[in-house]
Short mmCIF file of C-alpha atoms and ligand atoms in Angstrom, two decimals:
data_model
loop_
_atom_site.label_atom_id
_atom_site.label_comp_id
_atom_site.label_asym_id
_atom_site.label_seq_id
_atom_site.Cartn_x
_atom_site.Cartn_y
_atom_site.Cartn_z
CA MET A 1 28.77 15.98 10.23
CA SER A 2 29.72 12.54 8.92
CA ASN A 3 28.78 10.80 12.19
CA ALA A 4 25.65 12.79 12.85
CA GLU A 5 22.88 10.41 13.86
CA ILE A 6 19.57 10.82 12.03
CA PRO A 7 16.80 10.69 14.63
CA GLU A 8 14.28 7.92 14.17
CA GLY A 9 11.20 9.13 12.32
CA LEU A 10 12.83 12.20 10.77
CA LYS A 11 12.80 10.80 7.25
CA GLU A 12 9.08 9.91 7.40
CA LEU A 13 8.24 13.25 9.02
CA LEU A 14 9.98 15.25 6.30
CA GLN A 15 8.70 13.03 3.51
CA GLY A 16 5.12 13.48 4.69
CA PHE A 17 5.60 17.22 4.78
CA THR A 18 7.25 17.34 1.35
CA VAL A 19 4.41 15.37 -0.25
CA GLU A 20 1.86 17.75 1.28
CA VAL A 21 3.78 20.80 0.06
CA LEU A 22 4.02 19.42 -3.47
CA ARG A 23 0.33 18.61 -3.41
CA HIS A 24 -0.98 21.92 -2.03
CA ARG A 25 1.75 24.32 -3.17
CA PRO A 26 0.97 26.67 -0.25
CA PRO A 27 1.81 30.35 -0.71
CA ASN A 28 3.22 30.55 2.82
CA LEU A 29 5.47 27.59 3.59
CA ALA A 30 6.09 28.46 7.23
CA GLU A 31 2.38 28.81 7.99
CA PHE A 32 1.66 25.56 6.16
CA ALA A 33 4.42 23.81 8.13
CA VAL A 34 2.93 24.93 11.44
CA GLN A 35 -0.51 23.58 10.44
CA HIS A 36 0.91 20.35 9.10
CA PHE A 37 3.07 19.50 12.08
CA THR A 38 0.32 20.51 14.52
CA ARG A 39 -1.92 17.91 12.88
CA VAL A 40 0.84 15.32 13.05
CA LEU A 41 1.31 16.03 16.74
CA GLU A 42 -2.43 15.80 17.43
CA ASN A 43 -2.58 12.45 15.68
CA GLN A 44 0.32 11.18 17.75
CA LYS A 45 -1.40 12.33 20.95
CA ASN A 46 -4.63 10.62 19.89
CA GLU A 47 -2.74 7.41 19.30
CA GLN A 48 -1.14 7.57 22.70
CA GLN A 49 -4.49 8.27 24.39
CA ASP A 50 -5.99 5.26 22.63
CA GLY A 51 -3.18 3.17 23.99
CA THR A 52 -2.30 2.02 20.51
CA PRO A 53 1.37 1.81 19.74
CA SER A 54 2.48 5.03 18.17
CA THR A 55 4.39 4.70 14.94
CA THR A 56 7.38 6.96 14.93
CA SER A 57 6.29 8.21 11.56
CA ALA A 58 4.28 11.24 10.62
CA GLY A 59 0.83 9.75 10.26
CA LYS A 60 1.37 6.56 8.34
CA GLU A 61 -1.24 3.89 7.72
CA GLY A 62 -1.40 3.22 11.48
CA THR A 63 -2.52 6.72 12.27
CA PHE A 64 -5.23 6.67 9.68
CA GLU A 65 -6.65 3.36 10.81
CA ASN A 66 -6.52 4.40 14.45
CA VAL A 67 -8.64 7.43 13.77
CA SER A 68 -11.11 5.20 12.00
CA ASP A 69 -11.18 2.93 15.03
CA LYS A 70 -12.49 5.75 17.12
CA SER A 71 -15.56 6.06 14.97
CA GLY A 72 -16.16 2.36 15.37
CA GLU A 73 -15.38 1.56 11.76
CA ASN A 74 -12.79 -1.02 12.44
CA ASP A 75 -15.31 -3.69 13.33
CA GLU A 76 -16.97 -3.05 10.03
CA GLU A 77 -13.70 -3.38 8.18
CA GLU A 78 -12.99 -6.69 9.88
CA GLU A 79 -16.35 -7.94 8.60
CA GLU A 80 -15.63 -6.65 5.12
CA LYS A 81 -12.74 -9.01 4.74
CA GLU A 82 -15.16 -11.94 4.88
CA THR A 83 -18.31 -10.57 3.34
CA PRO A 84 -18.13 -9.30 -0.20
CA ARG A 85 -20.16 -6.20 0.26
CA PHE A 86 -19.85 -2.68 -0.88
CA THR A 87 -18.98 -0.11 1.75
CA ARG A 88 -19.11 3.06 -0.30
CA ASN A 89 -21.80 4.71 1.75
CA LYS A 90 -20.10 4.42 5.11
CA PRO A 91 -20.06 7.56 7.21
CA ARG A 92 -17.28 9.86 6.11
CA ARG A 93 -13.99 9.15 7.75
CA VAL A 94 -12.65 11.91 9.89
CA ALA A 95 -10.32 13.91 7.69
CA VAL A 96 -6.87 13.36 9.07
CA CYS A 97 -3.44 14.42 8.10
CA ALA A 98 -2.28 12.60 5.01
CA GLU A 99 -0.24 9.53 5.74
CA ALA A 100 3.28 9.99 4.53
CA TYR A 101 3.43 8.60 1.03
CA ASP A 102 6.44 6.39 1.24
CA PRO A 103 6.28 3.76 -1.46
CA ASP A 104 9.80 2.67 -0.59
CA ASP A 105 8.72 1.56 2.84
CA ASP A 106 8.63 -2.19 2.56
CA ALA A 107 7.94 -2.74 6.25
CA ASP A 108 4.80 -4.72 7.07
CA ASP A 109 4.59 -5.92 3.50
CA ASN A 110 3.36 -9.30 4.57
CA SER A 111 1.57 -8.31 7.75
CA GLU A 112 -1.71 -7.37 6.02
CA PRO A 113 -3.98 -10.38 5.71
CA GLN A 114 -4.74 -11.34 2.12
CA VAL A 115 -8.32 -10.49 1.17
CA VAL A 116 -10.22 -13.04 -0.89
CA HIS A 117 -13.75 -12.51 -2.16
CA PRO A 118 -15.00 -15.77 -3.68
CA LYS A 119 -16.40 -15.48 -7.21
CA THR A 120 -18.35 -17.63 -9.61
CA ASP A 121 -16.66 -18.67 -12.87
CA GLU A 122 -18.84 -16.19 -14.72
CA GLN A 123 -17.82 -13.35 -12.36
CA ARG A 124 -14.15 -14.24 -12.63
CA GLN A 125 -14.35 -14.21 -16.41
CA ARG A 126 -16.01 -10.78 -16.43
CA LEU A 127 -13.49 -9.50 -13.90
CA GLN A 128 -10.55 -10.67 -16.02
CA GLU A 129 -12.02 -9.06 -19.11
CA ALA A 130 -12.57 -5.75 -17.25
CA CYS A 131 -9.03 -5.75 -15.84
CA LYS A 132 -7.07 -6.84 -18.88
CA ASP A 133 -6.36 -3.30 -20.08
CA ILE A 134 -6.06 -1.55 -16.71
CA LEU A 135 -2.66 0.12 -16.90
CA LEU A 136 -2.13 0.21 -13.14
CA PHE A 137 -2.15 -3.59 -13.18
CA LYS A 138 0.15 -3.91 -16.20
CA THR A 139 3.42 -3.75 -14.32
CA LEU A 140 2.36 -6.19 -11.58
CA GLU A 141 3.96 -9.62 -11.35
CA LYS A 142 1.59 -12.49 -12.22
CA GLU A 143 1.19 -13.47 -8.57
CA GLN A 144 0.38 -9.94 -7.44
CA PHE A 145 -2.15 -9.56 -10.26
CA SER A 146 -3.83 -12.75 -9.20
CA GLU A 147 -4.00 -11.46 -5.58
CA VAL A 148 -5.62 -8.28 -6.85
CA LEU A 149 -8.25 -10.30 -8.73
CA ASP A 150 -8.94 -12.40 -5.63
CA ALA A 151 -9.46 -9.29 -3.51
CA MET A 152 -11.85 -7.53 -5.89
CA PHE A 153 -15.57 -7.55 -5.16
CA GLU A 154 -18.54 -6.84 -7.39
CA VAL A 155 -20.55 -3.67 -6.86
CA LEU A 156 -23.91 -3.21 -8.60
CA VAL A 157 -24.88 0.43 -9.13
CA LYS A 158 -28.10 2.27 -9.86
CA PRO A 159 -28.67 5.32 -12.07
CA GLN A 160 -27.67 8.59 -10.33
CA GLU A 161 -25.78 6.74 -7.64
CA HIS A 162 -22.69 8.58 -6.37
CA ILE A 163 -19.82 6.12 -6.35
CA ILE A 164 -17.36 8.72 -5.10
CA ASP A 165 -17.89 12.20 -3.69
CA GLN A 166 -15.23 14.84 -4.13
CA GLY A 167 -13.61 15.71 -0.78
CA ASP A 168 -14.26 12.33 0.88
CA ASP A 169 -11.51 10.07 2.05
CA GLY A 170 -10.73 7.15 -0.25
CA ASP A 171 -12.03 3.68 0.56
CA ASN A 172 -11.86 1.68 -2.68
CA PHE A 173 -10.37 1.73 -6.16
CA TYR A 174 -12.83 0.80 -8.93
CA VAL A 175 -12.59 -0.95 -12.28
CA ILE A 176 -15.59 -0.60 -14.58
CA ASP A 177 -17.38 -3.76 -15.62
CA ARG A 178 -20.19 -1.92 -17.37
CA GLY A 179 -22.08 1.38 -17.27
CA VAL A 180 -21.50 5.04 -17.98
CA TYR A 181 -20.13 7.30 -15.26
CA ASP A 182 -19.88 11.09 -15.21
CA ILE A 183 -16.78 12.76 -13.75
CA LEU A 184 -17.66 15.99 -11.93
CA VAL A 185 -15.15 18.45 -10.54
CA GLU A 186 -16.21 21.34 -8.34
CA LYS A 187 -15.65 24.79 -9.81
CA ASP A 188 -16.91 27.89 -8.00
CA GLY A 189 -19.10 25.72 -5.78
CA ALA A 190 -20.78 23.84 -8.64
CA GLY A 191 -20.03 20.39 -10.04
CA VAL A 192 -18.80 20.66 -13.63
CA CYS A 193 -18.79 17.54 -15.80
CA VAL A 194 -15.20 17.18 -17.05
CA GLY A 195 -15.53 13.79 -18.69
CA LYS A 196 -17.11 10.35 -18.75
CA TYR A 197 -16.14 6.72 -18.41
CA ASN A 198 -17.96 4.68 -21.02
CA ASN A 199 -18.14 0.99 -20.13
CA LYS A 200 -14.42 0.70 -19.45
CA GLY A 201 -11.55 2.10 -17.43
CA SER A 202 -10.92 2.62 -13.75
CA PHE A 203 -11.06 5.41 -11.19
CA GLY A 204 -10.46 6.21 -7.55
CA GLU A 205 -6.70 5.61 -7.51
CA LEU A 206 -5.59 9.15 -6.59
CA ALA A 207 -6.94 9.34 -3.05
CA LEU A 208 -5.49 5.91 -2.28
CA MET A 209 -2.09 6.57 -3.84
CA TYR A 210 -1.46 9.93 -2.24
CA ASN A 211 -3.87 9.78 0.71
CA THR A 212 -5.57 12.91 -0.52
CA PRO A 213 -9.30 13.69 -0.46
CA ARG A 214 -11.22 12.43 -3.50
CA ALA A 215 -10.40 14.78 -6.39
CA ALA A 216 -13.69 14.34 -8.29
CA THR A 217 -17.25 13.07 -7.91
CA ILE A 218 -18.17 9.99 -9.92
CA VAL A 219 -21.88 9.44 -10.67
CA ALA A 220 -23.46 6.48 -12.48
CA THR A 221 -25.74 7.71 -15.27
CA GLU A 222 -27.33 4.27 -15.74
CA GLU A 223 -27.40 0.87 -14.11
CA GLY A 224 -23.96 -0.65 -14.04
CA ALA A 225 -21.43 -2.83 -12.33
CA LEU A 226 -17.99 -2.14 -10.89
CA TRP A 227 -15.22 -4.16 -9.33
CA GLY A 228 -13.93 -2.64 -6.08
CA LEU A 229 -10.50 -3.11 -4.56
CA ASP A 230 -10.15 -2.16 -0.89
CA ARG A 231 -7.71 0.50 0.24
CA ALA A 232 -5.43 -1.85 2.21
CA THR A 233 -4.96 -4.28 -0.68
CA PHE A 234 -4.47 -1.40 -3.10
CA HIS A 235 -1.79 -0.04 -0.83
CA ARG A 236 -0.09 -3.37 -0.28
CA LEU A 237 0.07 -4.31 -3.95
CA ILE A 238 -0.28 -1.25 -6.19
CA VAL A 239 1.37 1.47 -4.14
CA LYS A 240 4.26 -0.84 -3.27
CA ASN A 241 4.61 -1.70 -6.95
CA ASN A 242 4.76 2.01 -7.72
CA ALA A 243 7.96 2.26 -5.69
CA LYS A 244 9.47 -0.30 -8.04
CA LYS A 245 8.13 1.58 -11.06
CA ARG A 246 9.63 4.84 -9.83
CA ARG A 247 13.01 3.20 -9.48
CA MET A 248 12.70 1.67 -12.96
CA TYR A 249 11.42 4.66 -14.89
CA GLU A 250 12.40 7.80 -13.01
CA ALA A 251 15.71 8.28 -14.81
CA PHE A 252 14.18 7.54 -18.20
CA ILE A 253 11.22 9.89 -17.66
CA GLU A 254 13.66 12.67 -16.71
CA CYS A 255 15.16 12.42 -20.20
CA VAL A 256 11.91 12.47 -22.20
CA PRO A 257 12.02 15.88 -23.92
CA LEU A 258 8.23 16.31 -23.87
CA LEU A 259 8.10 15.93 -20.09
CA LYS A 260 10.91 18.38 -19.34
CA CYS A 261 8.36 21.15 -18.80
CA LEU A 262 6.82 19.26 -15.87
CA GLU A 263 7.81 19.57 -12.22
CA LEU A 264 9.53 16.57 -10.67
CA SER A 265 6.41 15.74 -8.64
CA GLU A 266 4.29 15.83 -11.80
CA ARG A 267 6.70 13.49 -13.58
CA MET A 268 6.53 11.09 -10.63
CA LYS A 269 2.75 11.08 -10.86
CA ILE A 270 3.06 10.07 -14.48
CA VAL A 271 5.30 7.18 -13.48
CA ASP A 272 2.71 6.11 -10.88
CA VAL A 273 -0.07 5.71 -13.44
CA LEU A 274 1.80 4.47 -16.48
CA GLY A 275 1.77 0.93 -17.78
CA ALA A 276 4.40 -0.84 -19.88
CA ARG A 277 3.82 -2.93 -22.99
CA ALA A 278 6.17 -4.97 -25.15
CA PHE A 279 5.59 -5.44 -28.90
CA SER A 280 7.30 -7.77 -31.33
CA ASP A 281 8.63 -6.85 -34.75
CA GLY A 282 5.84 -5.78 -37.10
CA GLU A 283 3.12 -5.80 -34.42
CA ARG A 284 0.53 -3.09 -34.86
CA ILE A 285 0.35 -0.80 -31.83
CA ILE A 286 -2.18 1.71 -33.20
CA ALA A 287 -4.65 1.26 -36.08
CA GLN A 288 -5.52 4.29 -38.21
CA GLY A 289 -9.20 5.26 -37.82
CA GLU A 290 -9.69 3.61 -34.42
CA LYS A 291 -10.88 5.37 -31.30
CA ALA A 292 -8.04 6.44 -29.03
CA ASP A 293 -7.74 5.68 -25.36
CA CYS A 294 -4.04 6.03 -24.63
CA PHE A 295 -0.74 7.66 -25.46
CA TYR A 296 2.72 6.06 -25.82
CA ILE A 297 6.38 6.86 -25.12
CA VAL A 298 9.02 4.60 -26.71
CA GLU A 299 11.20 3.10 -23.99
CA SER A 300 13.33 0.90 -26.26
CA GLY A 301 13.29 -0.14 -29.89
CA GLU A 302 11.58 1.83 -32.63
CA VAL A 303 8.16 2.34 -34.20
CA LYS A 304 7.15 3.41 -37.68
CA ILE A 305 4.18 5.63 -38.44
CA MET A 306 2.24 4.59 -41.55
CA ILE A 307 -0.57 6.42 -43.31
CA LYS A 308 -3.04 4.95 -45.77
CA THR A 309 -2.54 6.26 -49.27
CA LYS A 310 -5.38 7.64 -51.34
CA THR A 311 -6.65 6.99 -54.83
CA LYS A 312 -6.83 9.85 -57.30
CA ALA A 313 -10.49 10.27 -56.34
CA GLY A 314 -9.40 10.93 -52.78
CA GLN A 315 -10.56 7.53 -51.43
CA GLN A 316 -8.31 5.66 -49.01
CA ASP A 317 -6.86 2.46 -50.46
CA ASN A 318 -5.22 -0.27 -48.43
CA MET A 319 -1.65 0.74 -49.20
CA GLU A 320 0.29 2.43 -46.43
CA VAL A 321 3.27 4.74 -46.64
CA GLU A 322 5.75 5.40 -43.89
CA VAL A 323 5.73 9.02 -42.72
CA ALA A 324 7.97 8.94 -39.66
CA ARG A 325 9.75 6.87 -37.03
CA CYS A 326 9.97 7.31 -33.25
CA SER A 327 12.70 5.91 -31.04
CA ARG A 328 13.63 5.98 -27.33
CA GLY A 329 12.21 8.98 -25.52
CA GLN A 330 9.86 10.01 -28.33
CA TYR A 331 6.09 9.86 -28.08
CA PHE A 332 3.18 9.03 -30.37
CA GLY A 333 -0.58 8.59 -30.15
CA GLU A 334 -1.19 12.04 -28.69
CA LEU A 335 -2.82 13.52 -31.79
CA ALA A 336 -6.16 11.73 -31.44
CA LEU A 337 -6.30 12.70 -27.76
CA VAL A 338 -5.47 16.34 -28.41
CA THR A 339 -7.88 16.69 -31.36
CA ASN A 340 -10.53 14.27 -30.11
CA LYS A 341 -10.46 12.51 -33.49
CA PRO A 342 -9.82 8.91 -34.55
CA ARG A 343 -6.21 7.77 -34.89
CA ALA A 344 -4.63 9.64 -37.83
CA ALA A 345 -2.07 6.93 -38.65
CA SER A 346 -1.14 3.34 -37.88
CA VAL A 347 1.92 2.60 -35.79
CA TYR A 348 4.00 -0.62 -35.98
CA ALA A 349 6.89 -1.95 -33.92
CA VAL A 350 10.23 -2.16 -35.71
CA GLY A 351 12.06 -5.01 -33.98
CA ASN A 352 11.23 -5.80 -30.36
CA THR A 353 9.94 -2.59 -28.87
CA LYS A 354 8.84 -1.52 -25.40
CA CYS A 355 6.51 1.42 -24.80
CA LEU A 356 5.23 3.18 -21.75
CA VAL A 357 1.47 3.71 -21.94
CA ILE A 358 -0.60 6.47 -20.34
CA ASP A 359 -4.36 6.23 -20.43
CA ILE A 360 -6.56 9.03 -21.72
CA LYS A 361 -7.90 10.21 -18.36
CA ALA A 362 -4.42 10.44 -16.84
CA PHE A 363 -3.23 12.07 -20.07
CA GLU A 364 -5.84 14.82 -19.69
CA ARG A 365 -5.14 15.29 -16.01
CA LEU A 366 -1.36 15.12 -16.00
CA LEU A 367 -0.17 16.27 -19.40
CA GLY A 368 -2.03 19.58 -19.55
CA PRO A 369 1.23 21.53 -19.13
CA CYS A 370 2.75 19.69 -22.13
CA MET A 371 -0.18 20.46 -24.40
CA ASP A 372 1.45 23.50 -26.00
CA ILE A 373 4.54 21.50 -26.99
CA MET A 374 2.37 18.74 -28.45
CA LYS A 375 0.26 21.22 -30.40
CA ARG A 376 3.38 22.86 -31.76
CA ASN A 377 4.70 19.47 -32.88
CA ILE A 378 1.48 18.67 -34.70
CA SER A 379 2.41 21.21 -37.36
CA GLN A 380 5.31 18.89 -38.28
CA TYR A 381 2.79 16.19 -39.18
CA GLU A 382 1.10 18.62 -41.53
CA HIS A 383 4.43 19.29 -43.27
CA GLN A 384 5.07 15.54 -43.61
CA LEU A 385 1.64 14.98 -45.14
CA VAL A 386 1.89 17.95 -47.50
CA ALA A 387 5.27 16.61 -48.66
CA LEU A 388 3.77 13.15 -49.28
CA PHE A 389 0.22 13.80 -50.46
CA GLY A 390 0.20 17.48 -51.32
CA SER A 391 -2.33 18.18 -48.53
CA SER A 392 -2.84 17.59 -44.80
CA ASP A 393 -6.64 17.26 -44.92
CA ASP A 394 -6.58 14.02 -42.95
CA LEU A 395 -5.42 15.82 -39.85
CA LYS A 396 -8.17 18.40 -40.13
CA HIS A 397 -11.21 16.12 -40.66
P1 CMP B 401 -9.81 9.90 -6.64
O1 CMP B 401 -9.38 11.29 -6.37
O2 CMP B 401 -9.41 8.84 -5.71
O3 CMP B 401 -11.41 9.88 -6.78
C1 CMP B 401 -12.00 10.53 -7.89
C2 CMP B 401 -11.39 9.94 -9.14
O4 CMP B 401 -11.82 10.49 -10.37
C3 CMP B 401 -9.88 10.20 -9.16
O5 CMP B 401 -9.28 9.47 -8.12
C4 CMP B 401 -9.53 9.80 -10.58
O6 CMP B 401 -9.39 8.41 -10.67
C5 CMP B 401 -10.82 10.16 -11.34
N1 CMP B 401 -10.68 11.33 -12.23
C6 CMP B 401 -10.95 11.33 -13.55
N2 CMP B 401 -10.77 12.53 -14.08
C7 CMP B 401 -10.37 13.35 -13.10
C8 CMP B 401 -10.00 14.72 -13.05
N3 CMP B 401 -10.05 15.50 -14.12
N4 CMP B 401 -9.62 15.21 -11.86
C9 CMP B 401 -9.58 14.44 -10.78
N5 CMP B 401 -9.92 13.14 -10.77
C10 CMP B 401 -10.30 12.58 -11.91
P1 CMP B 402 -2.67 9.51 -33.22
O1 CMP B 402 -3.44 10.10 -34.34
O2 CMP B 402 -3.30 9.44 -31.88
O3 CMP B 402 -2.19 8.04 -33.63
C1 CMP B 402 -1.22 7.93 -34.67
C2 CMP B 402 -0.01 8.74 -34.30
O4 CMP B 402 1.04 8.82 -35.23
C3 CMP B 402 -0.42 10.21 -34.15
O5 CMP B 402 -1.30 10.31 -33.05
C4 CMP B 402 0.92 10.88 -34.03
O6 CMP B 402 1.41 10.75 -32.72
C5 CMP B 402 1.81 10.00 -34.93
N1 CMP B 402 2.22 10.69 -36.19
C6 CMP B 402 3.49 10.94 -36.53
N2 CMP B 402 3.55 11.54 -37.74
C7 CMP B 402 2.28 11.70 -38.15
C8 CMP B 402 1.70 12.28 -39.30
N3 CMP B 402 2.42 12.80 -40.28
N4 CMP B 402 0.37 12.28 -39.39
C9 CMP B 402 -0.36 11.75 -38.42
N5 CMP B 402 0.13 11.16 -37.30
C10 CMP B 402 1.45 11.15 -37.16
#
C-alpha cells in the first residue's frame, strides 16, 4: 500500500465530486455519482473534440472556458479585458459540471493576464470608499487588493434591472456603490424577497467561489451604480486567498463552541466569507444604539461589553458599566442581528485584540443552524441586566 501510485487527476476528480455532494446532499449517492462522472466524461470528450488540451482534472477552469468558447463567447471575453463594459446580459452560459473547487491549486497563478480598467480620480475615490468595508477583501495583501481595485469596472443600473438571475452561471462579483437592491429567492416557483442591500455591501460571490448556479436573483429597485469584478480575477485573487484563509482559520473555527453544530462544509463556507480585524487597547468595536451589519468572534485578546447606565428617571446617562467579557473563541454582536434591533451594548478591545468578522447577509445565510444556541444564550444577557439594573427592558425595546 505504501508504494501505491496515485493516478494523475484522481485527487481533482474526487475533490470535484465531494464538493458537489456537499453542495447537493443527494439522497442517492450512487445515482448522483453516475450523473456527476457522466458529465465529467462528456466535458472531457468535448474538450478533445475541440482539440483543446484536456486538463487531467474533473472540469476545472479550462473545461468551463472551453464550453464557453463553443458558444463564441471567448472573443467577447477577450474584448472585455480592454473595454470597461458590463457583460451581465450575455446569453446564458451552457450549464456545465461544476469545476472542482480546489483553492489549494496554485498552478497557473500567474498565467492569467492582469485586468486593468482605467478610472478617473473621482471613480477611484468612490471605488475605494465602496470597498473599504468589504470583508472578502479584508484578508488580501495590499498588492492583491490594489489589483482587485484595478480590475473593477463601473456598472450603472436602472430601476427594475436584474443584475443577477437565480440559476444562471456566475460572471461577475459586485460591490455596491449606491442604490437599493432586492434579494429574491425562488420558493415554490415564485420569487420571495428575503432581504435587501441598502447602498452598501456586495453580492455574487457564491457562484464564483463554488462554481454553482446563482443562488438568488438581485434586482435594482432604483437607479444605482455597482463595481463589477470579473470571474477570472475573482478566482485568481479571492478564491486563491480563501485557500490561505482556510489554512489559517480552519483549526480555530473547529474549536468555536457556537459553530460546533455546523457541518464541516458549512464551517468552511464561513471561513471563505469572513474578514479579520485587529483592534488596539481601548478601541471601540461596537457602539451601543448603532445599526448592526456584522457579527464577531474573538480570535485573540479580549473584549469588554459595556452598557450605558440610567438615571433614576430611566434616561440613559453617559456612564457605562461593564457587564461581561469575551475571549478567544467567544462571539458577540449577534443580538442586534437576531432581534433586528440597534446594538444593545458597546464593545471595547482589552489589549491588542483580533476578531473574525462575518457580515449580516452571510450571517443570515450561514448561521441559521446556530440560531437556537444564540437565542438560548440571550437569556444570559437578561440575567446580567437584571442583576445590574433590576430589569432587562433594554433588550426588549
Ligand atoms: P450568487 O449565488 O453568486 O448570486 C446571488 C447572490 O445573492 C449570492 O451569490 C449572494 O451573494 C447573494 N445573497 C444574499 N442573500 C442570499 C440568500 N439568502 N441566499 C442566496 N444568496 C444570497
Ligand atoms: P449586539 O447587541 O449586536 O451588540 C452588543 C453585543 O454585546 C450584543 O450583541 C451581545 O453579543 C453582547 N452582550 C453581552 N452581554 C450583553 C448584555 N448583558 N446585554 C446586551 N448585550 C450583551
